[in-house]
PDB file of C-alpha atoms and ligand atoms in Angstrom:
ATOM      1  CA  MET U   1       0.000   0.000   0.000  1.00  0.00           C
ATOM      2  CA  GLY U   2       1.264   3.499  -0.870  1.00  0.00           C
ATOM      3  CA  LYS U   3       1.778   6.248   1.635  1.00  0.00           C
ATOM      4  CA  VAL U   4      -1.175   8.289   2.880  1.00  0.00           C
ATOM      5  CA  ARG U   5      -1.123  11.734   1.308  1.00  0.00           C
ATOM      6  CA  ILE U   6      -1.428  14.614   3.768  1.00  0.00           C
ATOM      7  CA  GLY U   7      -1.739  18.367   3.247  1.00  0.00           C
ATOM      8  CA  THR U   8      -2.091  21.270   5.658  1.00  0.00           C
ATOM      9  CA  VAL U   9      -3.510  24.709   4.963  1.00  0.00           C
ATOM     10  CA  TRP U  10      -3.131  28.040   6.768  1.00  0.00           C
ATOM     11  CA  LEU U  11      -6.037  30.490   6.466  1.00  0.00           C
ATOM     12  CA  GLY U  12      -6.889  33.188   9.035  1.00  0.00           C
ATOM     13  CA  GLY U  13      -4.886  31.874  11.976  1.00  0.00           C
ATOM     14  CA  CYS U  14      -1.735  32.698  13.909  1.00  0.00           C
ATOM     15  CA  SER U  15       0.195  29.556  12.796  1.00  0.00           C
ATOM     16  CA  GLY U  16       0.030  28.237  16.360  1.00  0.00           C
ATOM     17  CA  CYS U  17      -1.811  25.121  15.199  1.00  0.00           C
ATOM     18  CA  HIS U  18       0.980  24.386  12.744  1.00  0.00           C
ATOM     19  CA  MET U  19       3.533  24.982  15.500  1.00  0.00           C
ATOM     20  CA  SER U  20       1.673  22.422  17.589  1.00  0.00           C
ATOM     21  CA  PHE U  21       1.877  20.014  14.661  1.00  0.00           C
ATOM     22  CA  LEU U  22       5.663  20.422  14.741  1.00  0.00           C
ATOM     23  CA  ASP U  23       5.479  19.554  18.446  1.00  0.00           C
ATOM     24  CA  LEU U  24       4.837  15.989  17.308  1.00  0.00           C
ATOM     25  CA  ASP U  25       8.645  15.939  17.462  1.00  0.00           C
ATOM     26  CA  GLU U  26      10.024  12.428  16.941  1.00  0.00           C
ATOM     27  CA  ARG U  27       6.545  11.208  16.006  1.00  0.00           C
ATOM     28  CA  LEU U  28       7.032  13.143  12.749  1.00  0.00           C
ATOM     29  CA  ILE U  29       9.632  10.548  11.804  1.00  0.00           C
ATOM     30  CA  GLU U  30       7.164   7.757  12.460  1.00  0.00           C
ATOM     31  CA  LEU U  31       4.550   9.654  10.479  1.00  0.00           C
ATOM     32  CA  SER U  32       6.892  10.161   7.533  1.00  0.00           C
ATOM     33  CA  GLN U  33       7.231   6.396   7.216  1.00  0.00           C
ATOM     34  CA  VAL U  34       3.533   5.956   6.430  1.00  0.00           C
ATOM     35  CA  ALA U  35       2.508   9.360   5.112  1.00  0.00           C
ATOM     36  CA  GLU U  36       3.760  11.866   2.598  1.00  0.00           C
ATOM     37  CA  PHE U  37       3.444  15.657   2.944  1.00  0.00           C
ATOM     38  CA  MET U  38       2.055  16.832  -0.344  1.00  0.00           C
ATOM     39  CA  SER U  39       1.525  20.503   0.440  1.00  0.00           C
ATOM     40  CA  SER U  40       1.986  22.528   3.606  1.00  0.00           C
ATOM     41  CA  PRO U  41       3.167  25.977   4.738  1.00  0.00           C
ATOM     42  CA  ILE U  42       5.616  24.036   6.899  1.00  0.00           C
ATOM     43  CA  THR U  43       7.379  22.885   3.765  1.00  0.00           C
ATOM     44  CA  ASP U  44       6.708  25.894   1.492  1.00  0.00           C
ATOM     45  CA  TRP U  45       6.425  29.457   2.884  1.00  0.00           C
ATOM     46  CA  LYS U  46       4.437  30.651  -0.167  1.00  0.00           C
ATOM     47  CA  LEU U  47       1.470  28.605   1.022  1.00  0.00           C
ATOM     48  CA  HIS U  48       0.294  31.156   3.565  1.00  0.00           C
ATOM     49  CA  THR U  49      -2.306  33.026   1.581  1.00  0.00           C
ATOM     50  CA  PRO U  50      -1.597  33.578  -2.134  1.00  0.00           C
ATOM     51  CA  ILE U  51      -4.485  32.016  -3.980  1.00  0.00           C
ATOM     52  CA  LYS U  52      -2.420  31.182  -7.059  1.00  0.00           C
ATOM     53  CA  GLU U  53      -0.241  28.817  -5.041  1.00  0.00           C
ATOM     54  CA  TYR U  54      -3.317  26.724  -4.282  1.00  0.00           C
ATOM     55  CA  GLN U  55      -4.395  26.254  -7.880  1.00  0.00           C
ATOM     56  CA  ASP U  56      -1.988  23.303  -7.915  1.00  0.00           C
ATOM     57  CA  TYR U  57      -3.116  21.812  -4.609  1.00  0.00           C
ATOM     58  CA  PRO U  58      -2.791  18.049  -5.115  1.00  0.00           C
ATOM     59  CA  GLU U  59      -5.339  15.301  -4.519  1.00  0.00           C
ATOM     60  CA  VAL U  60      -4.775  14.180  -0.919  1.00  0.00           C
ATOM     61  CA  ASP U  61      -6.248  11.772   1.600  1.00  0.00           C
ATOM     62  CA  ILE U  62      -6.255  14.144   4.571  1.00  0.00           C
ATOM     63  CA  THR U  63      -6.087  17.935   4.809  1.00  0.00           C
ATOM     64  CA  LEU U  64      -5.841  19.850   8.071  1.00  0.00           C
ATOM     65  CA  VAL U  65      -7.090  23.429   7.758  1.00  0.00           C
ATOM     66  CA  GLU U  66      -5.879  25.991  10.301  1.00  0.00           C
ATOM     67  CA  GLY U  67      -7.623  29.328  10.728  1.00  0.00           C
ATOM     68  CA  ALA U  68     -10.955  30.987  10.130  1.00  0.00           C
ATOM     69  CA  VAL U  69     -12.270  32.250   6.809  1.00  0.00           C
ATOM     70  CA  VAL U  70     -11.532  35.962   6.877  1.00  0.00           C
ATOM     71  CA  ASN U  71     -11.215  37.043   3.245  1.00  0.00           C
ATOM     72  CA  THR U  72     -12.261  36.153  -0.281  1.00  0.00           C
ATOM     73  CA  ASP U  73      -8.973  34.358  -0.993  1.00  0.00           C
ATOM     74  CA  ASN U  74      -9.630  32.058   1.977  1.00  0.00           C
ATOM     75  CA  VAL U  75     -13.008  31.127   0.477  1.00  0.00           C
ATOM     76  CA  GLU U  76     -11.451  30.205  -2.873  1.00  0.00           C
ATOM     77  CA  VAL U  77      -8.572  28.281  -1.290  1.00  0.00           C
ATOM     78  CA  LEU U  78     -10.938  26.350   0.941  1.00  0.00           C
ATOM     79  CA  LYS U  79     -13.173  25.305  -1.941  1.00  0.00           C
ATOM     80  CA  ILE U  80     -10.192  24.066  -3.970  1.00  0.00           C
ATOM     81  CA  VAL U  81      -8.802  22.169  -1.008  1.00  0.00           C
ATOM     82  CA  ARG U  82     -12.161  20.589  -0.157  1.00  0.00           C
ATOM     83  CA  GLU U  83     -12.580  19.378  -3.696  1.00  0.00           C
ATOM     84  CA  ARG U  84      -9.194  17.658  -3.616  1.00  0.00           C
ATOM     85  CA  SER U  85      -9.289  16.157  -0.098  1.00  0.00           C
ATOM     86  CA  LYS U  86     -10.943  12.874   0.851  1.00  0.00           C
ATOM     87  CA  ILE U  87     -10.988  13.917   4.520  1.00  0.00           C
ATOM     88  CA  LEU U  88     -10.962  17.523   5.664  1.00  0.00           C
ATOM     89  CA  ILE U  89     -10.216  18.404   9.292  1.00  0.00           C
ATOM     90  CA  ALA U  90     -11.001  21.756  10.908  1.00  0.00           C
ATOM     91  CA  PHE U  91      -7.674  22.168  12.680  1.00  0.00           C
ATOM     92  CA  GLY U  92      -8.037  24.245  15.855  1.00  0.00           C
ATOM     93  CA  ASP U  93     -10.593  26.600  17.358  1.00  0.00           C
ATOM     94  CA  CYS U  94     -10.227  29.366  14.739  1.00  0.00           C
ATOM     95  CA  ALA U  95     -11.195  26.938  11.984  1.00  0.00           C
ATOM     96  CA  ILE U  96     -14.028  25.538  14.105  1.00  0.00           C
ATOM     97  CA  THR U  97     -15.611  28.661  15.614  1.00  0.00           C
ATOM     98  CA  GLY U  98     -13.830  31.717  14.204  1.00  0.00           C
ATOM     99  CA  ASN U  99     -12.204  32.180  17.628  1.00  0.00           C
ATOM    100  CA  VAL U 100      -9.693  35.068  17.821  1.00  0.00           C
ATOM    101  CA  PRO U 101     -10.023  36.392  14.230  1.00  0.00           C
ATOM    102  CA  ALA U 102     -13.795  36.614  14.749  1.00  0.00           C
ATOM    103  CA  TYR U 103     -13.314  39.347  17.370  1.00  0.00           C
ATOM    104  CA  ARG U 104     -13.308  41.743  14.475  1.00  0.00           C
ATOM    105  CA  ASN U 105     -16.965  40.830  13.820  1.00  0.00           C
ATOM    106  CA  LEU U 106     -17.763  43.365  16.543  1.00  0.00           C
ATOM    107  CA  PHE U 107     -16.776  46.130  14.106  1.00  0.00           C
ATOM    108  CA  LYS U 108     -17.460  47.170  10.526  1.00  0.00           C
ATOM    109  CA  VAL U 109     -14.788  46.137   8.015  1.00  0.00           C
ATOM    110  CA  GLU U 110     -14.184  49.761   6.958  1.00  0.00           C
ATOM    111  CA  ASP U 111     -13.644  50.798  10.572  1.00  0.00           C
ATOM    112  CA  VAL U 112     -11.108  47.987  11.091  1.00  0.00           C
ATOM    113  CA  LEU U 113      -9.167  48.909   7.942  1.00  0.00           C
ATOM    114  CA  ASN U 114      -9.221  52.620   8.754  1.00  0.00           C
ATOM    115  CA  SER U 115      -8.071  51.988  12.287  1.00  0.00           C
ATOM    116  CA  VAL U 116      -5.141  49.786  11.241  1.00  0.00           C
ATOM    117  CA  TYR U 117      -3.963  51.491   8.070  1.00  0.00           C
ATOM    118  CA  ILE U 118      -4.876  55.148   8.688  1.00  0.00           C
ATOM    119  CA  GLU U 119      -5.580  56.099  12.309  1.00  0.00           C
ATOM    120  CA  LYS U 120      -2.817  54.010  13.889  1.00  0.00           C
ATOM    121  CA  ALA U 121      -0.331  54.160  11.001  1.00  0.00           C
ATOM    122  CA  THR U 122       2.740  56.286  11.649  1.00  0.00           C
ATOM    123  CA  HIS U 123       3.616  56.673   7.964  1.00  0.00           C
ATOM    124  CA  ASN U 124       2.205  55.902   4.495  1.00  0.00           C
ATOM    125  CA  GLN U 125      -1.363  56.185   5.737  1.00  0.00           C
ATOM    126  CA  HIS U 126      -3.619  54.494   3.211  1.00  0.00           C
ATOM    127  CA  VAL U 127      -5.651  51.310   2.903  1.00  0.00           C
ATOM    128  CA  PRO U 128      -3.794  49.021   0.448  1.00  0.00           C
ATOM    129  CA  SER U 129      -5.821  48.291  -2.650  1.00  0.00           C
ATOM    130  CA  ASP U 130      -3.555  45.532  -3.966  1.00  0.00           C
ATOM    131  CA  ARG U 131      -5.244  42.169  -3.335  1.00  0.00           C
ATOM    132  CA  VAL U 132      -1.853  40.510  -2.877  1.00  0.00           C
ATOM    133  CA  VAL U 133      -1.158  42.821   0.083  1.00  0.00           C
ATOM    134  CA  VAL U 134      -4.610  42.597   1.666  1.00  0.00           C
ATOM    135  CA  PRO U 135      -7.163  40.256   0.072  1.00  0.00           C
ATOM    136  CA  ARG U 136     -10.715  41.614   0.288  1.00  0.00           C
ATOM    137  CA  LEU U 137     -11.993  41.051   3.815  1.00  0.00           C
ATOM    138  CA  LEU U 138     -15.349  39.359   4.282  1.00  0.00           C
ATOM    139  CA  GLY U 139     -18.026  41.335   6.110  1.00  0.00           C
ATOM    140  CA  LYS U 140     -17.877  38.699   8.855  1.00  0.00           C
ATOM    141  CA  VAL U 141     -15.226  36.161   9.805  1.00  0.00           C
ATOM    142  CA  VAL U 142     -16.732  32.652   9.652  1.00  0.00           C
ATOM    143  CA  PRO U 143     -15.740  29.102  10.629  1.00  0.00           C
ATOM    144  CA  ILE U 144     -14.683  26.889   7.733  1.00  0.00           C
ATOM    145  CA  SER U 145     -17.827  24.758   8.117  1.00  0.00           C
ATOM    146  CA  HIS U 146     -19.818  27.768   6.862  1.00  0.00           C
ATOM    147  CA  VAL U 147     -18.083  27.418   3.496  1.00  0.00           C
ATOM    148  CA  VAL U 148     -17.373  23.700   2.994  1.00  0.00           C
ATOM    149  CA  LYS U 149     -18.259  20.343   4.494  1.00  0.00           C
ATOM    150  CA  VAL U 150     -15.966  19.405   7.370  1.00  0.00           C
ATOM    151  CA  ASP U 151     -15.346  15.767   8.294  1.00  0.00           C
ATOM    152  CA  TYR U 152     -13.640  16.171  11.687  1.00  0.00           C
ATOM    153  CA  PHE U 153     -13.223  18.963  14.225  1.00  0.00           C
ATOM    154  CA  LEU U 154      -9.924  18.987  16.100  1.00  0.00           C
ATOM    155  CA  THR U 155     -10.437  21.413  18.982  1.00  0.00           C
ATOM    156  CA  GLY U 156      -7.876  23.428  20.891  1.00  0.00           C
ATOM    157  CA  CYS U 157      -6.070  26.756  20.675  1.00  0.00           C
ATOM    158  CA  PRO U 158      -3.930  25.165  19.564  1.00  0.00           C
ATOM    159  CA  PRO U 159      -4.822  21.459  19.599  1.00  0.00           C
ATOM    160  CA  SER U 160      -2.191  19.620  21.629  1.00  0.00           C
ATOM    161  CA  ALA U 161       0.392  17.530  19.809  1.00  0.00           C
ATOM    162  CA  ASP U 162      -1.078  14.486  21.571  1.00  0.00           C
ATOM    163  CA  SER U 163      -4.588  15.143  20.233  1.00  0.00           C
ATOM    164  CA  ILE U 164      -3.201  15.767  16.724  1.00  0.00           C
ATOM    165  CA  TRP U 165      -1.275  12.507  16.914  1.00  0.00           C
ATOM    166  CA  TYR U 166      -4.252  10.595  18.260  1.00  0.00           C
ATOM    167  CA  THR U 167      -6.538  11.878  15.476  1.00  0.00           C
ATOM    168  CA  ILE U 168      -4.083  11.210  12.661  1.00  0.00           C
ATOM    169  CA  LYS U 169      -3.232   7.765  14.009  1.00  0.00           C
ATOM    170  CA  CYS U 170      -6.923   6.828  14.161  1.00  0.00           C
ATOM    171  CA  LEU U 171      -7.456   7.966  10.575  1.00  0.00           C
ATOM    172  CA  LEU U 172      -4.350   6.144   9.360  1.00  0.00           C
ATOM    173  CA  GLU U 173      -5.701   2.998  10.989  1.00  0.00           C
ATOM    174  CA  ASN U 174      -9.169   3.560   9.513  1.00  0.00           C
ATOM    175  CA  LYS U 175     -10.660   4.101  12.974  1.00  0.00           C
ATOM    176  CA  GLN U 176     -13.062   6.829  14.067  1.00  0.00           C
ATOM    177  CA  PRO U 177     -11.410   9.200  16.582  1.00  0.00           C
ATOM    178  CA  GLU U 178     -13.309   9.217  19.885  1.00  0.00           C
ATOM    179  CA  PHE U 179     -14.331  12.673  20.944  1.00  0.00           C
ATOM    180  CA  SER U 180     -13.684  12.288  24.657  1.00  0.00           C
ATOM    181  CA  ARG U 181     -12.815  15.070  27.097  1.00  0.00           C
ATOM    182  CA  GLU U 182      -9.374  13.624  27.357  1.00  0.00           C
ATOM    183  CA  ASN U 183      -8.629  14.069  23.667  1.00  0.00           C
ATOM    184  CA  TYR U 184     -10.607  17.150  22.787  1.00  0.00           C
ATOM    185  CA  ARG U 185     -11.118  20.492  24.486  1.00  0.00           C
ATOM    186  CA  TYR U 186     -11.607  24.106  23.408  1.00  0.00           C
ATOM    187  CA  GLY U 187      -9.029  26.758  24.292  1.00  0.00           C
TER     188      GLY U 187
HETATM  189  S1  LIG R   1      -6.706  28.059  17.140  1.00  0.00           S
HETATM  190 FE1  LIG R   1      -5.325  29.279  18.429  1.00  0.00          FE
HETATM  191  S2  LIG R   1      -3.280  28.549  17.895  1.00  0.00           S
HETATM  192 FE2  LIG R   1      -4.667  27.880  16.223  1.00  0.00          FE
HETATM  193  S3  LIG R   1      -4.579  29.544  14.717  1.00  0.00           S
HETATM  194 FE3  LIG R   1      -6.285  30.016  16.089  1.00  0.00          FE
HETATM  195  S4  LIG R   1      -5.396  31.391  17.652  1.00  0.00           S
HETATM  196 FE4  LIG R   1      -3.684  30.367  16.630  1.00  0.00          FE
END
């Protein structure tokens, strides 16, 4: 049997979930013996946001998606990734609930942009119009399940390395992860 194909995606998140993935430490070696990383910001820095980098997202068995959906690029990336993933996991609380990025839902988009790029800017005060610099923000930040079907929800801010390992191991062994308090918690 060939290796399981895994991808990870970074939308509107702080990268903490990916850092937790790296906390698998020596288990990454074990994982690399049965799985292949097809696409991940861990292995290619360009895969943070630019939509064009995701046009070539490969067909994979499992994708973990970190972060909430905050802009129009995130929506497009997520749809591409969903189409090409057999199993899609909402990876961490931002992907599941919106979490920290969703704090901005308390304000209007224009007010947020003006505050960041004009009122609090110390030089070059203007809201960037180039989509590569700031993709168009959605009116509201939403969890990824509002855009695509999600197969599993891996809670935590970030999820612990142990819960990531447990979930991936179950899926590699064709078992359903058990959503017990021990393995899954918010925050
Ligand atoms: S869930 Fe927490 S660690 Fe993960 S991206 Fe969101 S804020 Fe960062």
